[in-house]
Amino acid sequence: MRCPFCGQSDDAVMDSRPIDSAGVIRRRRLCKSCQKRFTTYERLEEMPLMVVKSDDRREPYDRAKLREGVLRACEKRPISIDTIDQLVDAVEYDLKDYVMEIPSRVIGEKALKKLHDIDQVAYVRFASVYRNFSDIDSFLAEIRNLKARRTRSKNPEDRASALAGK
Ligand SMILES: [Zn+2]
């Protein structure tokens, strides 16, 4: 299990809770590299998290699909595969609060938020797909937003902590 704080995958399980009615097993883990504690929520295969699409259709959550979308947004940008996988891990970690269903929009926004701290071009590309910019005006509005936010906070955030959602 990859540590959401330092990204290492060397941890010890301290405590496991019995499976609950939603089919979720909770485990308290201790990262051996940074000594931080985190909780993982593991789902039984038979009870996948369902993603609710904007037209109300549902499909099982698919990590490959999210990763594919992020990869596409990051194409030809100076972003390593490892960074992308960490981003996907961090998004999945945030999904722990959702047990049965999650709106696809929520997943998209979580990924966007993390991309924002990594690469502005990838961020805008991803936003154009997920927010479904229907016209050039909403696209330009997002670019303006981005520029405004950039000038407001000039201090470079630590990427690792950005990925961990801190
Ligand atoms: Zn750690």
PDB file of C-alpha atoms and ligand atoms in Angstrom:
ATOM      1  CA  MET A   1       0.000   0.000   0.000  1.00  0.00           C
ATOM      2  CA  ARG A   2       1.504   3.331  -1.009  1.00  0.00           C
ATOM      3  CA  CYS A   3       1.798   5.849   1.821  1.00  0.00           C
ATOM      4  CA  PRO A   4      -0.290   8.946   1.010  1.00  0.00           C
ATOM      5  CA  PHE A   5       2.285  11.158   2.750  1.00  0.00           C
ATOM      6  CA  CYS A   6       5.669  10.073   1.413  1.00  0.00           C
ATOM      7  CA  GLY A   7       4.746   7.712  -1.431  1.00  0.00           C
ATOM      8  CA  GLN A   8       6.743   4.750  -0.108  1.00  0.00           C
ATOM      9  CA  SER A   9       5.071   1.360  -0.064  1.00  0.00           C
ATOM     10  CA  ASP A  10       6.557  -0.107   3.063  1.00  0.00           C
ATOM     11  CA  ASP A  11       3.961  -0.259   5.780  1.00  0.00           C
ATOM     12  CA  ALA A  12       2.729  -2.372   8.636  1.00  0.00           C
ATOM     13  CA  VAL A  13      -0.916  -3.151   9.358  1.00  0.00           C
ATOM     14  CA  MET A  14      -1.641  -2.191  12.958  1.00  0.00           C
ATOM     15  CA  ASP A  15      -5.273  -3.028  13.178  1.00  0.00           C
ATOM     16  CA  SER A  16      -8.006  -4.466  10.941  1.00  0.00           C
ATOM     17  CA  ARG A  17     -11.684  -3.907  11.481  1.00  0.00           C
ATOM     18  CA  PRO A  18     -14.109  -6.634  10.500  1.00  0.00           C
ATOM     19  CA  ILE A  19     -15.872  -6.215   7.215  1.00  0.00           C
ATOM     20  CA  ASP A  20     -18.912  -3.964   7.456  1.00  0.00           C
ATOM     21  CA  SER A  21     -22.304  -4.198   5.802  1.00  0.00           C
ATOM     22  CA  ALA A  22     -21.112  -2.183   2.800  1.00  0.00           C
ATOM     23  CA  GLY A  23     -18.350  -4.707   2.160  1.00  0.00           C
ATOM     24  CA  VAL A  24     -15.524  -2.461   3.285  1.00  0.00           C
ATOM     25  CA  ILE A  25     -12.554  -3.531   5.402  1.00  0.00           C
ATOM     26  CA  ARG A  26     -10.771  -0.820   7.350  1.00  0.00           C
ATOM     27  CA  ARG A  27      -7.101  -1.147   8.128  1.00  0.00           C
ATOM     28  CA  ARG A  28      -4.914   1.161  10.200  1.00  0.00           C
ATOM     29  CA  ARG A  29      -1.445   1.244   8.738  1.00  0.00           C
ATOM     30  CA  LEU A  30       1.888   2.645   9.826  1.00  0.00           C
ATOM     31  CA  CYS A  31       4.337   3.833   7.165  1.00  0.00           C
ATOM     32  CA  LYS A  32       7.789   2.499   7.999  1.00  0.00           C
ATOM     33  CA  SER A  33       9.543   5.305   6.121  1.00  0.00           C
ATOM     34  CA  CYS A  34       7.869   8.414   7.498  1.00  0.00           C
ATOM     35  CA  GLN A  35       6.180   6.882  10.565  1.00  0.00           C
ATOM     36  CA  LYS A  36       2.837   8.452   9.705  1.00  0.00           C
ATOM     37  CA  ARG A  37      -0.374   6.563  10.197  1.00  0.00           C
ATOM     38  CA  PHE A  38      -3.103   6.207   7.634  1.00  0.00           C
ATOM     39  CA  THR A  39      -6.237   4.181   7.103  1.00  0.00           C
ATOM     40  CA  THR A  40      -7.054   2.136   4.059  1.00  0.00           C
ATOM     41  CA  TYR A  41     -10.499   1.053   3.070  1.00  0.00           C
ATOM     42  CA  GLU A  42     -10.520  -2.093   1.024  1.00  0.00           C
ATOM     43  CA  ARG A  43     -13.535  -3.091  -0.898  1.00  0.00           C
ATOM     44  CA  LEU A  44     -14.631  -6.573  -1.786  1.00  0.00           C
ATOM     45  CA  GLU A  45     -14.519  -7.330  -5.502  1.00  0.00           C
ATOM     46  CA  GLU A  46     -18.203  -8.166  -5.521  1.00  0.00           C
ATOM     47  CA  MET A  47     -19.129  -4.722  -4.226  1.00  0.00           C
ATOM     48  CA  PRO A  48     -17.443  -2.234  -6.512  1.00  0.00           C
ATOM     49  CA  LEU A  49     -17.813   1.476  -5.989  1.00  0.00           C
ATOM     50  CA  MET A  50     -20.311   2.672  -8.561  1.00  0.00           C
ATOM     51  CA  VAL A  51     -19.651   5.857 -10.478  1.00  0.00           C
ATOM     52  CA  VAL A  52     -22.748   7.914 -11.210  1.00  0.00           C
ATOM     53  CA  LYS A  53     -22.437   9.702 -14.522  1.00  0.00           C
ATOM     54  CA  SER A  54     -24.054  13.023 -15.367  1.00  0.00           C
ATOM     55  CA  ASP A  55     -26.904  11.244 -17.181  1.00  0.00           C
ATOM     56  CA  ASP A  56     -27.476   9.054 -14.079  1.00  0.00           C
ATOM     57  CA  ARG A  57     -26.047   5.940 -15.651  1.00  0.00           C
ATOM     58  CA  ARG A  58     -23.836   3.947 -13.317  1.00  0.00           C
ATOM     59  CA  GLU A  59     -20.697   1.979 -13.988  1.00  0.00           C
ATOM     60  CA  PRO A  60     -18.137   0.342 -11.685  1.00  0.00           C
ATOM     61  CA  TYR A  61     -15.238   2.598 -10.707  1.00  0.00           C
ATOM     62  CA  ASP A  62     -12.304   1.872 -12.995  1.00  0.00           C
ATOM     63  CA  ARG A  63      -8.817   2.996 -12.015  1.00  0.00           C
ATOM     64  CA  ALA A  64      -7.497   2.405 -15.540  1.00  0.00           C
ATOM     65  CA  LYS A  65     -10.029   4.842 -16.932  1.00  0.00           C
ATOM     66  CA  LEU A  66      -9.054   7.628 -14.537  1.00  0.00           C
ATOM     67  CA  ARG A  67      -5.363   6.966 -15.175  1.00  0.00           C
ATOM     68  CA  GLU A  68      -5.967   7.054 -18.919  1.00  0.00           C
ATOM     69  CA  GLY A  69      -7.657  10.446 -18.641  1.00  0.00           C
ATOM     70  CA  VAL A  70      -4.814  11.882 -16.579  1.00  0.00           C
ATOM     71  CA  LEU A  71      -2.202  10.394 -18.918  1.00  0.00           C
ATOM     72  CA  ARG A  72      -3.887  12.005 -21.885  1.00  0.00           C
ATOM     73  CA  ALA A  73      -3.955  15.387 -20.168  1.00  0.00           C
ATOM     74  CA  CYS A  74      -0.258  15.026 -19.311  1.00  0.00           C
ATOM     75  CA  GLU A  75       0.835  14.029 -22.817  1.00  0.00           C
ATOM     76  CA  LYS A  76       4.122  15.652 -23.844  1.00  0.00           C
ATOM     77  CA  ARG A  77       4.326  17.473 -20.518  1.00  0.00           C
ATOM     78  CA  PRO A  78       7.343  17.070 -18.221  1.00  0.00           C
ATOM     79  CA  ILE A  79       5.473  14.784 -15.822  1.00  0.00           C
ATOM     80  CA  SER A  80       6.726  11.335 -14.891  1.00  0.00           C
ATOM     81  CA  ILE A  81       4.552   8.217 -14.927  1.00  0.00           C
ATOM     82  CA  ASP A  82       5.372   7.893 -11.253  1.00  0.00           C
ATOM     83  CA  THR A  83       3.882  11.322 -10.549  1.00  0.00           C
ATOM     84  CA  ILE A  84       0.762  10.332 -12.475  1.00  0.00           C
ATOM     85  CA  ASP A  85       0.413   7.085 -10.546  1.00  0.00           C
ATOM     86  CA  GLN A  86       0.843   8.954  -7.283  1.00  0.00           C
ATOM     87  CA  LEU A  87      -1.856  11.368  -8.350  1.00  0.00           C
ATOM     88  CA  VAL A  88      -4.227   8.490  -9.129  1.00  0.00           C
ATOM     89  CA  ASP A  89      -3.348   6.889  -5.779  1.00  0.00           C
ATOM     90  CA  ALA A  90      -4.085  10.148  -3.995  1.00  0.00           C
ATOM     91  CA  VAL A  91      -7.446  10.506  -5.748  1.00  0.00           C
ATOM     92  CA  GLU A  92      -8.341   6.924  -4.831  1.00  0.00           C
ATOM     93  CA  TYR A  93      -7.339   7.599  -1.256  1.00  0.00           C
ATOM     94  CA  ASP A  94      -9.843  10.464  -1.238  1.00  0.00           C
ATOM     95  CA  LEU A  95     -12.560   8.104  -2.460  1.00  0.00           C
ATOM     96  CA  LYS A  96     -12.468   6.218   0.838  1.00  0.00           C
ATOM     97  CA  ASP A  97     -15.310   8.322   2.183  1.00  0.00           C
ATOM     98  CA  TYR A  98     -17.637   7.062  -0.512  1.00  0.00           C
ATOM     99  CA  VAL A  99     -18.990   3.624   0.075  1.00  0.00           C
ATOM    100  CA  MET A 100     -21.558   2.663  -2.536  1.00  0.00           C
ATOM    101  CA  GLU A 101     -21.669   5.403  -5.133  1.00  0.00           C
ATOM    102  CA  ILE A 102     -19.765   8.492  -6.199  1.00  0.00           C
ATOM    103  CA  PRO A 103     -20.668  11.086  -8.836  1.00  0.00           C
ATOM    104  CA  SER A 104     -18.131  11.042 -11.698  1.00  0.00           C
ATOM    105  CA  ARG A 105     -17.928  14.831 -11.307  1.00  0.00           C
ATOM    106  CA  VAL A 106     -16.463  14.426  -7.795  1.00  0.00           C
ATOM    107  CA  ILE A 107     -13.696  12.160  -9.072  1.00  0.00           C
ATOM    108  CA  GLY A 108     -12.947  14.603 -11.869  1.00  0.00           C
ATOM    109  CA  GLU A 109     -12.754  17.562  -9.493  1.00  0.00           C
ATOM    110  CA  LYS A 110     -10.433  15.703  -7.118  1.00  0.00           C
ATOM    111  CA  ALA A 111      -8.083  14.834  -9.967  1.00  0.00           C
ATOM    112  CA  LEU A 112      -8.268  18.420 -11.222  1.00  0.00           C
ATOM    113  CA  LYS A 113      -7.363  19.827  -7.848  1.00  0.00           C
ATOM    114  CA  LYS A 114      -4.227  17.693  -7.722  1.00  0.00           C
ATOM    115  CA  LEU A 115      -3.298  18.363 -11.346  1.00  0.00           C
ATOM    116  CA  HIS A 116      -3.544  22.060 -10.634  1.00  0.00           C
ATOM    117  CA  ASP A 117      -0.520  21.781  -8.351  1.00  0.00           C
ATOM    118  CA  ILE A 118       1.476  19.743 -10.850  1.00  0.00           C
ATOM    119  CA  ASP A 119       1.071  21.234 -14.293  1.00  0.00           C
ATOM    120  CA  GLN A 120      -1.078  24.094 -15.532  1.00  0.00           C
ATOM    121  CA  VAL A 121      -1.333  22.851 -19.105  1.00  0.00           C
ATOM    122  CA  ALA A 122      -2.375  19.363 -18.038  1.00  0.00           C
ATOM    123  CA  TYR A 123      -4.839  20.983 -15.650  1.00  0.00           C
ATOM    124  CA  VAL A 124      -6.557  22.962 -18.384  1.00  0.00           C
ATOM    125  CA  ARG A 125      -6.625  19.958 -20.723  1.00  0.00           C
ATOM    126  CA  PHE A 126      -8.189  17.789 -18.048  1.00  0.00           C
ATOM    127  CA  ALA A 127     -10.647  20.511 -17.107  1.00  0.00           C
ATOM    128  CA  SER A 128     -11.760  20.882 -20.701  1.00  0.00           C
ATOM    129  CA  VAL A 129     -12.719  17.208 -20.766  1.00  0.00           C
ATOM    130  CA  TYR A 130     -14.184  16.847 -17.281  1.00  0.00           C
ATOM    131  CA  ARG A 131     -16.006  20.123 -17.050  1.00  0.00           C
ATOM    132  CA  ASN A 132     -17.143  19.663 -20.588  1.00  0.00           C
ATOM    133  CA  PHE A 133     -16.423  23.205 -21.690  1.00  0.00           C
ATOM    134  CA  SER A 134     -19.186  23.720 -24.169  1.00  0.00           C
ATOM    135  CA  ASP A 135     -17.924  26.965 -25.617  1.00  0.00           C
ATOM    136  CA  ILE A 136     -14.833  29.098 -25.875  1.00  0.00           C
ATOM    137  CA  ASP A 137     -16.122  31.490 -23.173  1.00  0.00           C
ATOM    138  CA  SER A 138     -16.184  28.932 -20.379  1.00  0.00           C
ATOM    139  CA  PHE A 139     -12.757  27.777 -21.494  1.00  0.00           C
ATOM    140  CA  LEU A 140     -11.365  31.314 -21.368  1.00  0.00           C
ATOM    141  CA  ALA A 141     -13.022  31.918 -18.010  1.00  0.00           C
ATOM    142  CA  GLU A 142     -11.132  28.936 -16.613  1.00  0.00           C
ATOM    143  CA  ILE A 143      -7.841  30.231 -18.012  1.00  0.00           C
ATOM    144  CA  ARG A 144      -8.504  33.621 -16.411  1.00  0.00           C
ATOM    145  CA  ASN A 145      -9.278  31.927 -13.100  1.00  0.00           C
ATOM    146  CA  LEU A 146      -6.056  30.012 -13.322  1.00  0.00           C
ATOM    147  CA  LYS A 147      -4.019  33.121 -13.997  1.00  0.00           C
ATOM    148  CA  ALA A 148      -5.650  34.959 -11.106  1.00  0.00           C
ATOM    149  CA  ARG A 149      -4.899  32.116  -8.725  1.00  0.00           C
ATOM    150  CA  ARG A 150      -1.313  31.920  -9.935  1.00  0.00           C
ATOM    151  CA  THR A 151      -0.582  35.547  -9.247  1.00  0.00           C
ATOM    152  CA  ARG A 152      -2.232  35.321  -5.838  1.00  0.00           C
ATOM    153  CA  SER A 153      -0.095  32.430  -4.584  1.00  0.00           C
ATOM    154  CA  LYS A 154       3.442  32.507  -5.857  1.00  0.00           C
ATOM    155  CA  ASN A 155       4.970  30.170  -3.317  1.00  0.00           C
ATOM    156  CA  PRO A 156       5.673  26.792  -4.868  1.00  0.00           C
ATOM    157  CA  GLU A 157       3.784  24.117  -2.990  1.00  0.00           C
ATOM    158  CA  ASP A 158       5.543  20.921  -2.117  1.00  0.00           C
ATOM    159  CA  ARG A 159       4.372  18.410  -4.702  1.00  0.00           C
ATOM    160  CA  ALA A 160       4.276  15.499  -2.331  1.00  0.00           C
ATOM    161  CA  SER A 161       2.057  17.291   0.133  1.00  0.00           C
ATOM    162  CA  ALA A 162      -0.101  18.567  -2.693  1.00  0.00           C
ATOM    163  CA  LEU A 163      -0.574  14.989  -3.822  1.00  0.00           C
ATOM    164  CA  ALA A 164      -1.486  13.896  -0.349  1.00  0.00           C
ATOM    165  CA  GLY A 165      -4.207  16.521  -0.401  1.00  0.00           C
ATOM    166  CA  LYS A 166      -2.607  18.631   2.311  1.00  0.00           C
TER     167      LYS A 166
HETATM  168 ZN    ZN B   1       5.158   7.479   4.543  1.00  0.00          ZN
END
